[in-house]
Amino acid sequence: MNFLIENRQENSKDWFHENRPAYTSDVLEPLTELVEALTPVMLDIDPHFETNPRVDKTISRIYRDTRFSRDKSLYRDVMWCGFQRPKIGKESHPGFFLEFSPYRFRYGCGFYQASTEKMRAIREKILDDSLSFLHAQSAFTNQSVFEMEGETFKKIHYRDQPLEKQNWLERRNIFFVHNSVDFPWLFAEDLASKLGENFTLLKPVYDFLLTA
């Protein structure tokens, strides 16, 4: 966390390259170890997940893309690791993630940006009471770690549906996340074990999203 703060404040390529050993030891190596520790349980969830513990595979870049941003800071103070099936062209899949910054962290499952077509397919399966949705709904209802998030429609589209279903249907995007500022939890030695247990709670939800 200290490195991420100082690197963002310095905003200097020279400073970053001079302090690259700290980036490697304090940021990259812990994320690499975490990905490696999580890999067995993630492959149990989906054997097709990308699990290579490298930047741009399962670990985020620290460099920012400033081409279309007013913020021209060179580096992120937010990092993440994630598990997702490899992309085919522009097609992306749901996945699992842990994202952290000096201010908060969060982890969960879902789409980064679900396409209109994917969300339409999800709604169709919900309205049809597909078996995969019923399993996902039961898994989500019977856990207390994650909350459902994602942008909702400005107007209600599914008034005729039960409120529990409306929570799924009235969204432009959907993901399931635990938000926290409990940093001792994030730095615990058994972090990978606890993340794996909690991610497993969402396997039926992931399977449902994947069917879309």
mmCIF file of C-alpha atoms in Angstrom:
data_model
loop_
_atom_site.group_PDB
_atom_site.id
_atom_site.type_symbol
_atom_site.label_atom_id
_atom_site.label_comp_id
_atom_site.label_asym_id
_atom_site.label_seq_id
_atom_site.Cartn_x
_atom_site.Cartn_y
_atom_site.Cartn_z
ATOM 1 C CA MET A 1 0.000 0.000 0.000
ATOM 2 C CA ASN A 2 2.817 2.416 0.871
ATOM 3 C CA PHE A 3 4.438 1.818 -2.496
ATOM 4 C CA LEU A 4 1.173 2.419 -4.378
ATOM 5 C CA ILE A 5 0.617 5.730 -2.571
ATOM 6 C CA GLU A 6 4.146 7.027 -3.052
ATOM 7 C CA ASN A 7 4.375 5.896 -6.658
ATOM 8 C CA ARG A 8 1.104 7.669 -7.521
ATOM 9 C CA GLN A 9 2.230 10.842 -5.734
ATOM 10 C CA GLU A 10 5.635 10.908 -7.434
ATOM 11 C CA ASN A 11 4.034 10.260 -10.839
ATOM 12 C CA SER A 12 7.491 9.851 -12.362
ATOM 13 C CA LYS A 13 8.883 7.199 -14.693
ATOM 14 C CA ASP A 14 12.353 7.848 -13.289
ATOM 15 C CA TRP A 15 11.157 7.348 -9.702
ATOM 16 C CA PHE A 16 9.309 4.150 -10.632
ATOM 17 C CA HIS A 17 12.309 2.629 -12.373
ATOM 18 C CA GLU A 18 14.597 3.554 -9.488
ATOM 19 C CA ASN A 19 12.168 1.869 -7.089
ATOM 20 C CA ARG A 20 11.177 -1.067 -9.272
ATOM 21 C CA PRO A 21 12.663 -3.559 -6.767
ATOM 22 C CA ALA A 22 10.123 -2.329 -4.204
ATOM 23 C CA TYR A 23 7.313 -2.751 -6.752
ATOM 24 C CA THR A 24 8.484 -6.294 -7.411
ATOM 25 C CA SER A 25 8.846 -7.301 -3.765
ATOM 26 C CA ASP A 26 5.895 -5.394 -2.253
ATOM 27 C CA VAL A 27 3.274 -5.601 -5.016
ATOM 28 C CA LEU A 28 4.055 -8.074 -7.783
ATOM 29 C CA GLU A 29 5.470 -10.973 -5.763
ATOM 30 C CA PRO A 30 2.612 -11.057 -3.193
ATOM 31 C CA LEU A 31 0.048 -10.999 -6.016
ATOM 32 C CA THR A 32 1.916 -13.780 -7.805
ATOM 33 C CA GLU A 33 1.927 -15.878 -4.639
ATOM 34 C CA LEU A 34 -1.782 -15.228 -4.118
ATOM 35 C CA VAL A 35 -2.683 -16.300 -7.658
ATOM 36 C CA GLU A 36 -0.610 -19.467 -7.268
ATOM 37 C CA ALA A 37 -2.231 -20.272 -3.913
ATOM 38 C CA LEU A 38 -5.738 -19.725 -5.284
ATOM 39 C CA THR A 39 -5.206 -21.667 -8.504
ATOM 40 C CA PRO A 40 -6.292 -25.147 -7.268
ATOM 41 C CA VAL A 41 -9.652 -23.973 -5.901
ATOM 42 C CA MET A 42 -10.270 -21.725 -8.918
ATOM 43 C CA LEU A 43 -9.656 -24.626 -11.305
ATOM 44 C CA ASP A 44 -12.186 -26.631 -9.287
ATOM 45 C CA ILE A 45 -14.688 -23.864 -10.038
ATOM 46 C CA ASP A 46 -13.780 -23.744 -13.738
ATOM 47 C CA PRO A 47 -10.951 -25.839 -15.232
ATOM 48 C CA HIS A 48 -10.803 -23.420 -18.181
ATOM 49 C CA PHE A 49 -9.722 -20.399 -16.112
ATOM 50 C CA GLU A 50 -6.531 -18.575 -17.055
ATOM 51 C CA THR A 51 -4.222 -19.098 -14.067
ATOM 52 C CA ASN A 52 -0.841 -17.921 -15.364
ATOM 53 C CA PRO A 53 0.464 -15.649 -12.528
ATOM 54 C CA ARG A 54 1.647 -12.875 -14.805
ATOM 55 C CA VAL A 55 0.737 -9.261 -15.551
ATOM 56 C CA ASP A 56 -1.994 -9.059 -18.218
ATOM 57 C CA LYS A 57 -2.924 -12.679 -17.527
ATOM 58 C CA THR A 58 -4.208 -12.773 -13.936
ATOM 59 C CA ILE A 59 -2.527 -9.634 -12.527
ATOM 60 C CA SER A 60 -3.272 -6.032 -13.452
ATOM 61 C CA ARG A 61 -0.809 -3.548 -14.875
ATOM 62 C CA ILE A 62 0.399 -0.731 -12.667
ATOM 63 C CA TYR A 63 0.596 1.594 -15.670
ATOM 64 C CA ARG A 64 -2.521 3.616 -16.507
ATOM 65 C CA ASP A 65 -3.913 4.097 -20.010
ATOM 66 C CA THR A 66 -4.225 7.892 -20.140
ATOM 67 C CA ARG A 67 -5.215 8.247 -23.800
ATOM 68 C CA PHE A 68 -8.887 8.929 -23.102
ATOM 69 C CA SER A 69 -8.698 10.167 -19.508
ATOM 70 C CA ARG A 70 -8.499 13.657 -18.059
ATOM 71 C CA ASP A 71 -6.405 12.193 -15.247
ATOM 72 C CA LYS A 72 -2.918 11.931 -16.722
ATOM 73 C CA SER A 73 -1.358 10.189 -13.720
ATOM 74 C CA LEU A 74 1.048 7.558 -15.012
ATOM 75 C CA TYR A 75 0.383 4.865 -12.417
ATOM 76 C CA ARG A 76 -2.489 3.193 -10.620
ATOM 77 C CA ASP A 77 -2.980 3.116 -6.884
ATOM 78 C CA VAL A 78 -5.502 0.325 -7.469
ATOM 79 C CA MET A 79 -4.363 -3.198 -8.333
ATOM 80 C CA TRP A 80 -6.206 -6.445 -8.832
ATOM 81 C CA CYS A 81 -5.878 -10.099 -9.663
ATOM 82 C CA GLY A 82 -8.551 -12.164 -11.323
ATOM 83 C CA PHE A 83 -9.561 -15.473 -12.850
ATOM 84 C CA GLN A 84 -11.433 -15.603 -16.130
ATOM 85 C CA ARG A 85 -11.565 -17.765 -19.223
ATOM 86 C CA PRO A 86 -9.264 -16.453 -21.977
ATOM 87 C CA LYS A 87 -10.944 -13.988 -24.308
ATOM 88 C CA ILE A 88 -11.921 -15.011 -27.822
ATOM 89 C CA GLY A 89 -11.697 -11.812 -29.843
ATOM 90 C CA LYS A 90 -13.693 -9.181 -27.968
ATOM 91 C CA GLU A 91 -15.813 -11.790 -26.214
ATOM 92 C CA SER A 92 -15.345 -11.740 -22.436
ATOM 93 C CA HIS A 93 -16.628 -14.069 -19.759
ATOM 94 C CA PRO A 94 -17.646 -13.659 -16.127
ATOM 95 C CA GLY A 95 -14.865 -14.137 -13.627
ATOM 96 C CA PHE A 96 -13.614 -13.778 -10.053
ATOM 97 C CA PHE A 97 -11.500 -10.907 -8.765
ATOM 98 C CA LEU A 98 -9.779 -9.270 -5.820
ATOM 99 C CA GLU A 99 -9.220 -5.510 -6.171
ATOM 100 C CA PHE A 100 -7.424 -3.369 -3.595
ATOM 101 C CA SER A 101 -6.186 0.161 -3.032
ATOM 102 C CA PRO A 102 -4.910 2.089 0.001
ATOM 103 C CA TYR A 103 -8.524 3.089 0.677
ATOM 104 C CA ARG A 104 -10.530 -0.135 0.435
ATOM 105 C CA PHE A 105 -10.627 -3.588 -1.098
ATOM 106 C CA ARG A 106 -13.300 -5.738 -2.648
ATOM 107 C CA TYR A 107 -13.652 -9.203 -4.115
ATOM 108 C CA GLY A 108 -16.319 -11.160 -5.881
ATOM 109 C CA CYS A 109 -17.657 -12.556 -9.119
ATOM 110 C CA GLY A 110 -19.407 -11.223 -12.193
ATOM 111 C CA PHE A 111 -18.960 -9.338 -15.423
ATOM 112 C CA TYR A 112 -16.655 -6.342 -15.767
ATOM 113 C CA GLN A 113 -18.968 -4.964 -18.447
ATOM 114 C CA ALA A 114 -21.659 -7.342 -19.616
ATOM 115 C CA SER A 115 -22.890 -6.782 -23.151
ATOM 116 C CA THR A 116 -26.533 -6.007 -23.881
ATOM 117 C CA GLU A 117 -26.847 -9.459 -25.447
ATOM 118 C CA LYS A 118 -25.471 -11.202 -22.353
ATOM 119 C CA MET A 119 -27.816 -9.335 -20.025
ATOM 120 C CA ARG A 120 -30.749 -10.167 -22.286
ATOM 121 C CA ALA A 121 -29.805 -13.854 -22.164
ATOM 122 C CA ILE A 122 -29.521 -13.676 -18.370
ATOM 123 C CA ARG A 123 -32.996 -12.142 -18.083
ATOM 124 C CA GLU A 124 -34.489 -14.771 -20.371
ATOM 125 C CA LYS A 125 -33.138 -17.559 -18.171
ATOM 126 C CA ILE A 126 -34.436 -15.809 -15.048
ATOM 127 C CA LEU A 127 -37.907 -15.367 -16.519
ATOM 128 C CA ASP A 128 -37.918 -19.015 -17.634
ATOM 129 C CA ASP A 129 -36.918 -20.167 -14.126
ATOM 130 C CA SER A 130 -34.056 -22.135 -15.654
ATOM 131 C CA LEU A 131 -32.452 -24.680 -13.352
ATOM 132 C CA SER A 132 -29.124 -22.808 -13.465
ATOM 133 C CA PHE A 133 -30.843 -19.624 -12.276
ATOM 134 C CA LEU A 134 -32.700 -21.387 -9.470
ATOM 135 C CA HIS A 135 -29.411 -22.854 -8.220
ATOM 136 C CA ALA A 136 -27.755 -19.417 -8.446
ATOM 137 C CA GLN A 137 -30.633 -17.714 -6.670
ATOM 138 C CA SER A 138 -30.538 -20.279 -3.870
ATOM 139 C CA ALA A 139 -26.759 -19.961 -3.466
ATOM 140 C CA PHE A 140 -26.932 -16.173 -3.330
ATOM 141 C CA THR A 141 -29.844 -16.153 -0.882
ATOM 142 C CA ASN A 142 -28.181 -18.639 1.472
ATOM 143 C CA GLN A 143 -24.914 -16.739 1.927
ATOM 144 C CA SER A 144 -24.122 -13.484 3.747
ATOM 145 C CA VAL A 145 -20.718 -12.516 2.328
ATOM 146 C CA PHE A 146 -21.617 -10.955 -1.029
ATOM 147 C CA GLU A 147 -24.065 -8.323 -2.200
ATOM 148 C CA MET A 148 -25.474 -7.953 -5.694
ATOM 149 C CA GLU A 149 -24.367 -4.786 -7.481
ATOM 150 C CA GLY A 150 -24.514 -3.316 -10.964
ATOM 151 C CA GLU A 151 -26.155 -0.348 -12.645
ATOM 152 C CA THR A 152 -29.954 -0.552 -12.649
ATOM 153 C CA PHE A 153 -32.511 0.765 -15.118
ATOM 154 C CA LYS A 154 -33.874 4.226 -14.380
ATOM 155 C CA LYS A 155 -37.418 2.917 -14.818
ATOM 156 C CA ILE A 156 -38.762 -0.375 -13.485
ATOM 157 C CA HIS A 157 -39.255 -2.873 -16.324
ATOM 158 C CA TYR A 158 -40.452 -5.958 -14.419
ATOM 159 C CA ARG A 159 -43.127 -4.817 -11.958
ATOM 160 C CA ASP A 160 -45.020 -8.062 -12.451
ATOM 161 C CA GLN A 161 -42.112 -10.134 -11.112
ATOM 162 C CA PRO A 162 -41.416 -10.936 -7.430
ATOM 163 C CA LEU A 163 -39.055 -8.478 -5.727
ATOM 164 C CA GLU A 164 -36.373 -11.137 -5.376
ATOM 165 C CA LYS A 165 -36.376 -11.632 -9.146
ATOM 166 C CA GLN A 166 -36.567 -7.897 -9.820
ATOM 167 C CA ASN A 167 -33.237 -7.523 -8.037
ATOM 168 C CA TRP A 168 -31.685 -9.640 -10.807
ATOM 169 C CA LEU A 169 -33.769 -8.431 -13.730
ATOM 170 C CA GLU A 170 -33.551 -4.663 -13.344
ATOM 171 C CA ARG A 171 -29.811 -4.395 -14.032
ATOM 172 C CA ARG A 172 -27.713 -3.226 -16.960
ATOM 173 C CA ASN A 173 -24.716 -5.037 -15.483
ATOM 174 C CA ILE A 174 -24.397 -7.564 -12.692
ATOM 175 C CA PHE A 175 -21.752 -8.679 -10.245
ATOM 176 C CA PHE A 176 -21.569 -10.005 -6.687
ATOM 177 C CA VAL A 177 -19.111 -8.301 -4.383
ATOM 178 C CA HIS A 178 -17.867 -7.923 -0.835
ATOM 179 C CA ASN A 179 -16.606 -4.393 -0.056
ATOM 180 C CA SER A 180 -14.371 -3.857 2.955
ATOM 181 C CA VAL A 181 -11.869 -1.638 4.749
ATOM 182 C CA ASP A 182 -10.870 -4.438 7.123
ATOM 183 C CA PHE A 183 -7.221 -4.404 6.049
ATOM 184 C CA PRO A 184 -6.036 -6.912 8.691
ATOM 185 C CA TRP A 185 -8.260 -9.436 6.874
ATOM 186 C CA LEU A 186 -6.539 -8.582 3.586
ATOM 187 C CA PHE A 187 -3.071 -9.056 5.093
ATOM 188 C CA ALA A 188 -3.848 -12.284 6.971
ATOM 189 C CA GLU A 189 -1.623 -15.269 6.259
ATOM 190 C CA ASP A 190 -4.671 -17.397 5.402
ATOM 191 C CA LEU A 191 -6.018 -14.865 2.870
ATOM 192 C CA ALA A 192 -5.924 -17.324 -0.034
ATOM 193 C CA SER A 193 -7.784 -19.959 1.968
ATOM 194 C CA LYS A 194 -10.510 -17.532 3.041
ATOM 195 C CA LEU A 195 -10.882 -16.096 -0.462
ATOM 196 C CA GLY A 196 -11.143 -19.594 -1.908
ATOM 197 C CA GLU A 197 -13.864 -20.574 0.564
ATOM 198 C CA ASN A 198 -15.855 -17.433 -0.171
ATOM 199 C CA PHE A 199 -15.411 -17.668 -3.933
ATOM 200 C CA THR A 200 -16.726 -21.233 -3.781
ATOM 201 C CA LEU A 201 -19.980 -19.897 -2.329
ATOM 202 C CA LEU A 202 -20.567 -18.187 -5.672
ATOM 203 C CA LYS A 203 -19.849 -21.159 -7.942
ATOM 204 C CA PRO A 204 -23.569 -21.695 -8.769
ATOM 205 C CA VAL A 205 -23.854 -17.967 -9.545
ATOM 206 C CA TYR A 206 -20.789 -18.126 -11.780
ATOM 207 C CA ASP A 207 -22.142 -21.218 -13.551
ATOM 208 C CA PHE A 208 -25.412 -19.392 -14.214
ATOM 209 C CA LEU A 209 -23.693 -16.312 -15.624
ATOM 210 C CA LEU A 210 -21.505 -18.521 -17.785
ATOM 211 C CA THR A 211 -24.549 -20.192 -19.367
ATOM 212 C CA ALA A 212 -25.550 -16.790 -20.767
#
